[in-house]
Tab-separated table of C-alpha atoms and ligand atoms in Angstrom:
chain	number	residue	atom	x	y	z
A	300	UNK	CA	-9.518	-77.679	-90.316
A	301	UNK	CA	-6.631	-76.868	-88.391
A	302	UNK	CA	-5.125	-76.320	-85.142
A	303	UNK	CA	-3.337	-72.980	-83.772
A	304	UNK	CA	-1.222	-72.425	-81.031
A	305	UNK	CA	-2.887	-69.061	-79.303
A	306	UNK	CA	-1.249	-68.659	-75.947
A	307	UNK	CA	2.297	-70.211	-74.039
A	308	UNK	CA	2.471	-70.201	-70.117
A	309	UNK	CA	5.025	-71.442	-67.171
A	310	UNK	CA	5.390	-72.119	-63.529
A	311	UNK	CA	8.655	-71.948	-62.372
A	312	UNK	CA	9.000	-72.381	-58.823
A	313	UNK	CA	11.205	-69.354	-57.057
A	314	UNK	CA	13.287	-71.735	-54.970
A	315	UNK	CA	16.726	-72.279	-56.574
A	316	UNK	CA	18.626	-75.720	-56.392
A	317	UNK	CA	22.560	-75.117	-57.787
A	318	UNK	CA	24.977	-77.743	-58.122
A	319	UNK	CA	27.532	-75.950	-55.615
A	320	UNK	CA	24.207	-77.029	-52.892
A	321	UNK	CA	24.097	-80.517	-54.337
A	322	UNK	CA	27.830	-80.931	-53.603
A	323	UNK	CA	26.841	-80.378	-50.061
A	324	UNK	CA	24.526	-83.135	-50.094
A	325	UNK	CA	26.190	-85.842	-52.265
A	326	UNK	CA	29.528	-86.554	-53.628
A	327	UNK	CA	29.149	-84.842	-57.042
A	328	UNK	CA	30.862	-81.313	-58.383
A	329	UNK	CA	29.802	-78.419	-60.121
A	330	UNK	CA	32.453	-79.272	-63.063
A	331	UNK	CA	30.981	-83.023	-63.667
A	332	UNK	CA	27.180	-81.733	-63.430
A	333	UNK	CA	28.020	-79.230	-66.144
A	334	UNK	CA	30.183	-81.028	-68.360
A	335	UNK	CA	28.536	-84.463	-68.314
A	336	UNK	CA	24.993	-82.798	-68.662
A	337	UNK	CA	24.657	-78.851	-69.116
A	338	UNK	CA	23.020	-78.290	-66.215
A	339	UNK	CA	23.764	-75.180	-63.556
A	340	UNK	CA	20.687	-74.859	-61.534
A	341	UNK	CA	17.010	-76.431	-61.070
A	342	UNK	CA	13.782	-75.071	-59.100
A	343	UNK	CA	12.292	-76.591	-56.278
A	344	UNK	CA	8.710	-76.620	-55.605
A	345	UNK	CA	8.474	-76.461	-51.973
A	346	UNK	CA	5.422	-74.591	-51.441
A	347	UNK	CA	3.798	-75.293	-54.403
A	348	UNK	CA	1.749	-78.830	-55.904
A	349	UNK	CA	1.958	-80.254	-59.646
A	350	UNK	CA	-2.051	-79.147	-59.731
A	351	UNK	CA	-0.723	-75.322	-58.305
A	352	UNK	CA	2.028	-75.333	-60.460
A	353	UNK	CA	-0.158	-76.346	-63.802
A	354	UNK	CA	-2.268	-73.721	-62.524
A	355	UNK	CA	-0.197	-71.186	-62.497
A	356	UNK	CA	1.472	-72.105	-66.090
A	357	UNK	CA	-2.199	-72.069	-67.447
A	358	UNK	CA	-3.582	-69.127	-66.462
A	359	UNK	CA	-0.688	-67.701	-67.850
A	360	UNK	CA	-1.129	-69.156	-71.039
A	361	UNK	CA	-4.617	-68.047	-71.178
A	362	UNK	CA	-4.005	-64.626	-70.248
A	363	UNK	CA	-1.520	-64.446	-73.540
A	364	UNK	CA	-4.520	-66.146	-75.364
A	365	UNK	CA	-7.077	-63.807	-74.045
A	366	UNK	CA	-9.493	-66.498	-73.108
A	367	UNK	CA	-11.164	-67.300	-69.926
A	368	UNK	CA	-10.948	-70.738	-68.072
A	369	UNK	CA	-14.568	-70.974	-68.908
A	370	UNK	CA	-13.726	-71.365	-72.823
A	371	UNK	CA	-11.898	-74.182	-72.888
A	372	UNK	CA	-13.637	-77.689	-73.936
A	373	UNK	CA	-10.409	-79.511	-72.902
A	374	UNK	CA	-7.623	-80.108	-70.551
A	375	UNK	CA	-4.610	-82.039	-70.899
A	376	UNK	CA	-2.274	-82.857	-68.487
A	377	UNK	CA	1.034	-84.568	-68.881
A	378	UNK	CA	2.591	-85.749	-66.177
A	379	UNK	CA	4.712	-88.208	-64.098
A	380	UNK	CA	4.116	-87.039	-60.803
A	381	UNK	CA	0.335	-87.102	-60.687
A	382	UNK	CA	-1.039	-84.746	-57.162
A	383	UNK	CA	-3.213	-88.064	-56.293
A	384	UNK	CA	-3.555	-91.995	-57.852
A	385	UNK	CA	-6.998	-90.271	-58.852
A	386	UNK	CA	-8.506	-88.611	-59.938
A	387	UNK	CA	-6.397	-87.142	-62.569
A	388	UNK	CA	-4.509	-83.974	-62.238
A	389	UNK	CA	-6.302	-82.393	-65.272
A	390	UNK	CA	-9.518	-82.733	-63.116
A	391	UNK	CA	-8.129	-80.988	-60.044
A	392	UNK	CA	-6.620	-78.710	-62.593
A	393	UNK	CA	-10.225	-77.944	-63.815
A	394	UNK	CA	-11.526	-77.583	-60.220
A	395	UNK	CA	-8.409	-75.049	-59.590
A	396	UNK	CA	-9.487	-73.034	-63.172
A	397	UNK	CA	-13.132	-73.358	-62.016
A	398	UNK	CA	-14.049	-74.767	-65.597
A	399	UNK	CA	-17.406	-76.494	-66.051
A	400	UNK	CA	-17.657	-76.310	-69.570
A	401	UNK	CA	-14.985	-79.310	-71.167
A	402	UNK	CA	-13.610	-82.131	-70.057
A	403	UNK	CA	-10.223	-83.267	-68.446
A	404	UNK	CA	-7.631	-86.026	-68.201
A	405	UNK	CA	-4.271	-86.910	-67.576
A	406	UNK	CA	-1.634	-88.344	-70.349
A	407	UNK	CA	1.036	-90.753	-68.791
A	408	UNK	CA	4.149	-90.905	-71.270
A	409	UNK	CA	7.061	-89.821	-68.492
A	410	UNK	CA	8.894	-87.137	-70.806
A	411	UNK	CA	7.686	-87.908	-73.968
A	412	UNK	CA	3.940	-86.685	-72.400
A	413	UNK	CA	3.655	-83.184	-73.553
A	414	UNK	CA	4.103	-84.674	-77.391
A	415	UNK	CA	1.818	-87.084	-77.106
A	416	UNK	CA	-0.825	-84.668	-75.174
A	417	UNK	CA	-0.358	-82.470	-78.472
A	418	UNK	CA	-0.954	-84.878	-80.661
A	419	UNK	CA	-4.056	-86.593	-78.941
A	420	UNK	CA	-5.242	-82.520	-78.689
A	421	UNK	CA	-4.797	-82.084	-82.098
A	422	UNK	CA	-6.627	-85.049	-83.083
A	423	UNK	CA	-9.438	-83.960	-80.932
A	424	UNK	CA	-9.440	-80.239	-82.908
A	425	UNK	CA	-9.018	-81.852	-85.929
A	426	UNK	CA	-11.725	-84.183	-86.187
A	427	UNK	CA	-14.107	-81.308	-84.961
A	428	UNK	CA	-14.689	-82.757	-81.581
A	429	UNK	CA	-12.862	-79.995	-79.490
A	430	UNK	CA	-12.764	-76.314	-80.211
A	431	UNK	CA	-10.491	-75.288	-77.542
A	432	UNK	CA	-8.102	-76.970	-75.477
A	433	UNK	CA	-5.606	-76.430	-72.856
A	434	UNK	CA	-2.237	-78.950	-72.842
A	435	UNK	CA	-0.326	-78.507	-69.627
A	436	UNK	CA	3.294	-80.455	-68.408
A	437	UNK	CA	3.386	-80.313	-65.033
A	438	UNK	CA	6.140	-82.187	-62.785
A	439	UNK	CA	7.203	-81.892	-59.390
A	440	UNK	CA	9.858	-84.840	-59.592
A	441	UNK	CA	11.742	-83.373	-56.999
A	442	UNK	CA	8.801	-85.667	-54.281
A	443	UNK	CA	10.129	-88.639	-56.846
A	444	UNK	CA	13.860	-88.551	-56.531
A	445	UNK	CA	16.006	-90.229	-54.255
A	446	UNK	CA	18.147	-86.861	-52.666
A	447	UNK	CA	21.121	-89.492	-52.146
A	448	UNK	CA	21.687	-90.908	-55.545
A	449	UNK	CA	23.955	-89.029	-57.268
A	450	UNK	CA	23.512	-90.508	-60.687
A	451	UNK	CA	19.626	-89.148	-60.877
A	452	UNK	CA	19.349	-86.095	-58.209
A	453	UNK	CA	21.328	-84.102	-59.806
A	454	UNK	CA	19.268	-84.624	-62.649
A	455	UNK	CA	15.809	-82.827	-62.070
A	456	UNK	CA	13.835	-80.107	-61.354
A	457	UNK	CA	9.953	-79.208	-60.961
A	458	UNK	CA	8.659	-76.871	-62.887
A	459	UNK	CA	5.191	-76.434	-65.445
A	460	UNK	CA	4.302	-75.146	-68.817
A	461	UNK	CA	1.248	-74.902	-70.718
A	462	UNK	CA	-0.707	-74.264	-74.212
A	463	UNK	CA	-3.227	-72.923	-75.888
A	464	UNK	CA	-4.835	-74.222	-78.870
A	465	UNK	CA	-7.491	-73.275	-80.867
A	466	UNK	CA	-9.507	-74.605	-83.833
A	467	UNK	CA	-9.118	-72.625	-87.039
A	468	UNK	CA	-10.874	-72.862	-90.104
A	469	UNK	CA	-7.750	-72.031	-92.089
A	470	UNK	CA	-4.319	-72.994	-91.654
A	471	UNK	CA	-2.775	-75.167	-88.942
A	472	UNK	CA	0.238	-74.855	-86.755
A	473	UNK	CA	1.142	-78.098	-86.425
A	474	UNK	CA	2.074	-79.782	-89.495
A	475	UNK	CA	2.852	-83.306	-88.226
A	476	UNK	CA	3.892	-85.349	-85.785
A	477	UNK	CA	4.692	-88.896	-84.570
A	478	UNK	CA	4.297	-91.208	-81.239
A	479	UNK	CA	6.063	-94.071	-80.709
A	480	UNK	CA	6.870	-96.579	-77.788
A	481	UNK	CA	8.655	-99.601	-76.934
A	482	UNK	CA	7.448	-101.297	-73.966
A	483	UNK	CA	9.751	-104.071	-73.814
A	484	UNK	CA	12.726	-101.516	-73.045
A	485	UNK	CA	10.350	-100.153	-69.539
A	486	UNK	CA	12.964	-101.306	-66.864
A	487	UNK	CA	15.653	-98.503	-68.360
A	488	UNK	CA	13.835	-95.831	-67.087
A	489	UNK	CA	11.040	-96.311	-64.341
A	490	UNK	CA	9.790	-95.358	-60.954
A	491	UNK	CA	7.836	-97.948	-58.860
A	492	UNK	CA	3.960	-96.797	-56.920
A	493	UNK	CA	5.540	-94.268	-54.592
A	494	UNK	CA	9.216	-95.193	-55.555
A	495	UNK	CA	12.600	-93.090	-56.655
A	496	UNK	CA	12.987	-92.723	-60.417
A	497	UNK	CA	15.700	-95.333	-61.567
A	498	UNK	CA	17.344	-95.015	-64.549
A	499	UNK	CA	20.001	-96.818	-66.776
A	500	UNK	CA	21.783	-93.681	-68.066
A	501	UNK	CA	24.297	-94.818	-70.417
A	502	UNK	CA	21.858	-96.926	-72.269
A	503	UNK	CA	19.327	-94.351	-72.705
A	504	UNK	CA	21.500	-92.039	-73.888
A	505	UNK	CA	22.214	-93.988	-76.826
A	506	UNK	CA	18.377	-94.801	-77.553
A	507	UNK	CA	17.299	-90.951	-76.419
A	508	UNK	CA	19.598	-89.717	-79.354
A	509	UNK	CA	18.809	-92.245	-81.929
A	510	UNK	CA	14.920	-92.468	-81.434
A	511	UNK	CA	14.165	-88.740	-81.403
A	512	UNK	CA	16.880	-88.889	-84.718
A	513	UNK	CA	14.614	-90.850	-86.309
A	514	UNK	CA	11.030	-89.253	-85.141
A	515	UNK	CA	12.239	-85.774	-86.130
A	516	UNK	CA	13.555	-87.173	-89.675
A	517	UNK	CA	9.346	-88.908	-90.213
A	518	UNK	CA	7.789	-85.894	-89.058
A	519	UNK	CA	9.554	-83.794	-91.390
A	520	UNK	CA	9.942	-86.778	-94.124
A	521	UNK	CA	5.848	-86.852	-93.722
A	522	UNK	CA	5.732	-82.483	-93.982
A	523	UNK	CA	8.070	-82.108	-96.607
A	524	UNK	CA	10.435	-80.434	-95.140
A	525	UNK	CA	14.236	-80.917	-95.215
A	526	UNK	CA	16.418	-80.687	-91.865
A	527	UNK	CA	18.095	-77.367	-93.299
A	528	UNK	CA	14.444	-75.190	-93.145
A	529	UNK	CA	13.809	-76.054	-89.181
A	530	UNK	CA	14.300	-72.373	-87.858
A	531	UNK	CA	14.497	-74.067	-84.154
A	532	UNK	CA	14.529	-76.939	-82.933
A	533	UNK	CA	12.682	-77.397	-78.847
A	534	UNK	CA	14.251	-80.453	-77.705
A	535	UNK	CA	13.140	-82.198	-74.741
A	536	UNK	CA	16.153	-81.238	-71.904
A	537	UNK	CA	17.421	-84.218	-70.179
A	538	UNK	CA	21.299	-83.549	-71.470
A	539	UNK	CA	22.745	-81.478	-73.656
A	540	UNK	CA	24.831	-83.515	-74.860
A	541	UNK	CA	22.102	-85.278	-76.354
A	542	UNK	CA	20.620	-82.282	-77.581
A	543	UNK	CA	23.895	-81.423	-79.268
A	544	UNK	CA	24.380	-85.171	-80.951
A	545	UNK	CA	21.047	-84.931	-82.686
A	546	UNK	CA	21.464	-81.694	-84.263
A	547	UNK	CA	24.764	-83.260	-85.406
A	548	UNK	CA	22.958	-86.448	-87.067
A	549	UNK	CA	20.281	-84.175	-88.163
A	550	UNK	CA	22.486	-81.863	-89.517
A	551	UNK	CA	21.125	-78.951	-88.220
A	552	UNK	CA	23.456	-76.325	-86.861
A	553	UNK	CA	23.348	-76.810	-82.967
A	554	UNK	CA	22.985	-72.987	-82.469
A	555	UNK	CA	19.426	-73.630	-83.410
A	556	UNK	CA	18.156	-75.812	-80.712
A	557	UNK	CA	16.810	-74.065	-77.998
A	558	UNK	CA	18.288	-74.923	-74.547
A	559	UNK	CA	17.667	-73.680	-71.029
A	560	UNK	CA	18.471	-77.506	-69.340
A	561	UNK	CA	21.394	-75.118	-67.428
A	562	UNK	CA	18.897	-73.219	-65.197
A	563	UNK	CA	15.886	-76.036	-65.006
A	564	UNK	CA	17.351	-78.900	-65.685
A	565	UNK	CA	15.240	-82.274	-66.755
A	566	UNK	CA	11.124	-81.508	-65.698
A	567	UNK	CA	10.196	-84.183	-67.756
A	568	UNK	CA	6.613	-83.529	-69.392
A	569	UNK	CA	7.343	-79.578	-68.648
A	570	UNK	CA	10.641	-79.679	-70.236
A	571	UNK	CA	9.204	-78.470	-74.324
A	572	UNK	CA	6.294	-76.407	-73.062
A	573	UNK	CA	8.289	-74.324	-70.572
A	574	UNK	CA	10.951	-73.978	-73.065
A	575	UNK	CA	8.776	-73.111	-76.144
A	576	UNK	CA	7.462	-70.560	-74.337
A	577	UNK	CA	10.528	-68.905	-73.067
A	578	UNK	CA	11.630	-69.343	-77.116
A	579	UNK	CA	8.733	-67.036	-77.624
A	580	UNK	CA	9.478	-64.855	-74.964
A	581	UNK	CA	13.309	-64.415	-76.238
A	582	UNK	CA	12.244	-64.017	-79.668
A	583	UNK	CA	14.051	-66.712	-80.659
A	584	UNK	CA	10.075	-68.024	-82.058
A	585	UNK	CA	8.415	-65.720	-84.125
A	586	UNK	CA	5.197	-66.373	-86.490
A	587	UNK	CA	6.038	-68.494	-89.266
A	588	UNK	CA	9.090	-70.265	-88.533
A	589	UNK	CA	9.439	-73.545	-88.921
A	590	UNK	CA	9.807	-75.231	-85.478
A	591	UNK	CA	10.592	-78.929	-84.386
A	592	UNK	CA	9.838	-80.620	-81.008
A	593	UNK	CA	10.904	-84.053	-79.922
A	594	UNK	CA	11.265	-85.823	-76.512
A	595	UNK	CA	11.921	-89.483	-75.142
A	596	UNK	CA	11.231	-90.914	-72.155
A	597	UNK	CA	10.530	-93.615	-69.772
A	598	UNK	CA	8.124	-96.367	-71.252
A	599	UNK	CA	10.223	-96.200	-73.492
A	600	UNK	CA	8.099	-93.469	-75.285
A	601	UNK	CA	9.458	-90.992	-77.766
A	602	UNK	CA	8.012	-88.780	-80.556
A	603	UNK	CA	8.296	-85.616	-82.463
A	604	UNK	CA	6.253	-82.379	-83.967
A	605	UNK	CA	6.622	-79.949	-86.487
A	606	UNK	CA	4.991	-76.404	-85.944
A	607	UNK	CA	4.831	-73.557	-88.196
A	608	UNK	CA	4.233	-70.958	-85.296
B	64	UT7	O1	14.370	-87.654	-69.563
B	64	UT7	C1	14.477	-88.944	-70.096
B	64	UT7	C2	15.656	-89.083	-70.868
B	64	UT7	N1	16.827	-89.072	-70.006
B	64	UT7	C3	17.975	-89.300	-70.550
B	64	UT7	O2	17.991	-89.499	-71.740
B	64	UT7	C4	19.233	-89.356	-69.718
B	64	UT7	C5	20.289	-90.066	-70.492
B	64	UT7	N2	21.508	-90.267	-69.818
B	64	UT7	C6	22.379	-89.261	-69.475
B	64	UT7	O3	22.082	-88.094	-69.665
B	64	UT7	C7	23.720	-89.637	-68.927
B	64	UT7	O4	23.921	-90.998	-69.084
B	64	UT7	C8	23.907	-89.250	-67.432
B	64	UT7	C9	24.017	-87.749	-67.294
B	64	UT7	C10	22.773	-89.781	-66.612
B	64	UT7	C11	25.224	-89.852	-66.916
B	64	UT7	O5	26.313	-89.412	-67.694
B	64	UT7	P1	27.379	-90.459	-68.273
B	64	UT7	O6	28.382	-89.678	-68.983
B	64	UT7	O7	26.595	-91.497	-69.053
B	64	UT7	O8	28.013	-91.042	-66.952
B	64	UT7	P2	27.990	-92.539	-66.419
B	64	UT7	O9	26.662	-92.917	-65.914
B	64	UT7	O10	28.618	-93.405	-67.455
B	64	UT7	O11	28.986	-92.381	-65.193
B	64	UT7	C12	30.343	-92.021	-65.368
B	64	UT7	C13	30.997	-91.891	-64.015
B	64	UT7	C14	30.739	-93.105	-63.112
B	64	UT7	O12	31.936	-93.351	-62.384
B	64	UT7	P3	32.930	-94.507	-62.846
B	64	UT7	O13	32.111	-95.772	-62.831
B	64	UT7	O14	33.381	-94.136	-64.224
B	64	UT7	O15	33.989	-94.452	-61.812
B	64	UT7	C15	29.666	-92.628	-62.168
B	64	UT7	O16	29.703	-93.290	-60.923
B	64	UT7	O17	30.468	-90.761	-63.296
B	64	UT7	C16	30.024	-91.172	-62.006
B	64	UT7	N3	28.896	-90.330	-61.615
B	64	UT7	C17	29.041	-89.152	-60.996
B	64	UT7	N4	30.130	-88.485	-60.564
B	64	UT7	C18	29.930	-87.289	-59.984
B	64	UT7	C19	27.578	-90.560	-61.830
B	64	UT7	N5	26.858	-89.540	-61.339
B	64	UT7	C20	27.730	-88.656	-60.829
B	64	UT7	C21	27.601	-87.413	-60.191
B	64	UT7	N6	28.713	-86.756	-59.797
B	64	UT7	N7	26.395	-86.835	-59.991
């Protein structure tokens, strides 16, 4: 039995954020923002909720899928900006979608969620338990930063993105994939009940690179696949410098690593969905490649997948 990726979806919300308005509000430039971490712009979400904003990224996803709310058995939701302590935001989610049929609940893993809401999904389809499922990132960190800290504001942006998967009798899209986590390293990266996200930046860098380094090189160790056959890598996008020293110690040409961190910057959980489906979109994706996605986040949590699309 296997599992296949039917239908990709975002939210992006319409309200831009550029670095040349962040200078207004902090003492930061356009010139360090982009050098030191890629980024141009971010969205803001300030009509919109993390449930709205999942909501719109999965109907979307559906619609590609040609399913109905109604046909899904179960909903995933990564995220570290939950819309309420409870219940989860994959239960409002359901509520907003109007589904009665499967069941719903949220994964906490900070950026490393939408991997690990795969994987759990996966295992669901796999063992036979779940037929169809919806796996959503949704973030609206921009409620979670603090607007005068300069080393994290200019950091984030809000944003959603969704799959669809499906049970197949055949082949499966995703090949492998790993979770890990080291909770003894939680104070790097970490935001307190209804506190600013705090984050020791030069240390993660150095673990962000090296973890995902070594989760891409066992999910592809565990496939059978050598670095040189990944037709794209989908990175999670918290710098791209980071991006751009793991394809080095991967060996993978950097042109193949898909990055849009300079007009979204980090959204955390929503950072691989939204981008896999704009890789789609771009027809940088098509059927059959060969595709890797790895994140790392706050926990610390890391992990990576391989997909033939
Ligand atoms: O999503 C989860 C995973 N997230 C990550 O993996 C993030 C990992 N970390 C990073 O991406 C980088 O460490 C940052 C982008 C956060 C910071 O870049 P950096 O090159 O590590 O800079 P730094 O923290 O070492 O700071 C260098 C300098 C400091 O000044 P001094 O001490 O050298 O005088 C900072 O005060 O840059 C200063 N600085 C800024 N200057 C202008 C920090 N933030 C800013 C800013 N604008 N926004």
């Amino acid at each position: 039995m296997g599992t296949r990726i039917v239908g990709t979806g975002v939210y992006l919300p319409k309200e831009i954020l550029t670095n040349f308005d962040l200078e207004k509000m902090v003492d930061t430039s356009d010139e360090w923002i982009t050098t030191r971490t890629g980024i141009k712009e971010r969205r803001i979400a300030k009509e919109e909720s993390v449930v709205e904003m999942a909501k719109g990224a999965s109907l979307e996803a559906l619609e590609s899928a040609k399913l109905n709310p109604e046909d899904i058995d179960l909903i995933l939701v990564a995220t570290l900006t939950p819309e309420k302590r409870f219940p989860s935001t994959a239960c409002l989610l359901q509520a907003e979608l109007g589904n009665k049929r499967g069941y719903a609940f949220d994964i906490s893993a900070a950026c490393s969620g939408f991997i690990y809401a795969l994987e759990v999904a996966d295992g669901l389809i796999k063992s036979g338990k779940v037929e169809k499922a919806l796996v959503v990132g949704a973030e609206k960190l921009s409620e979670t930063v603090d607007w005068s800290d300069r080393s994290t504001c200019v950091l984030f942006g809000d944003g959603a993105g969704a799959v669809v998967l499906e049970r197949s009798e055949d082949e499966s899209d995703i090949l492998a994939s790993k979770m890990f986590s080291d909770g003894s390293l939680w104070d790097i990266l970490y935001a307190d009940n209804c506190g600013y996200i705090k984050m020791k930046g030069r240390e993660l860098f150095k673990v962000a690179v090296r973890n995902m380094e070594e989760a891409c090189r066992k999910v592809l160790e565990e496939a059978g696949v050598s670095p040189e056959e990944v037709d794209l890598v989908v990175p999670h996008q918290a710098n791209v410098r980071i991006i751009n020293s793991l394809m080095e110690r991967l060996g993978i040409p950097k042109e193949r690593a898909f990055v849009n961190i300079d007009r979204y910057g980090n959204t955390s959980a929503a950072s691989i969905p939204i981008a896999l489906h704009e890789a789609v979109q771009e027809g940088r994706l098509k059927r059959g490649d060969l595709v890797l996605l790895t994140a790392m986040g706050g926990g610390l949590t890391w992990g990576a997948t391989l997909l033939r699309y």
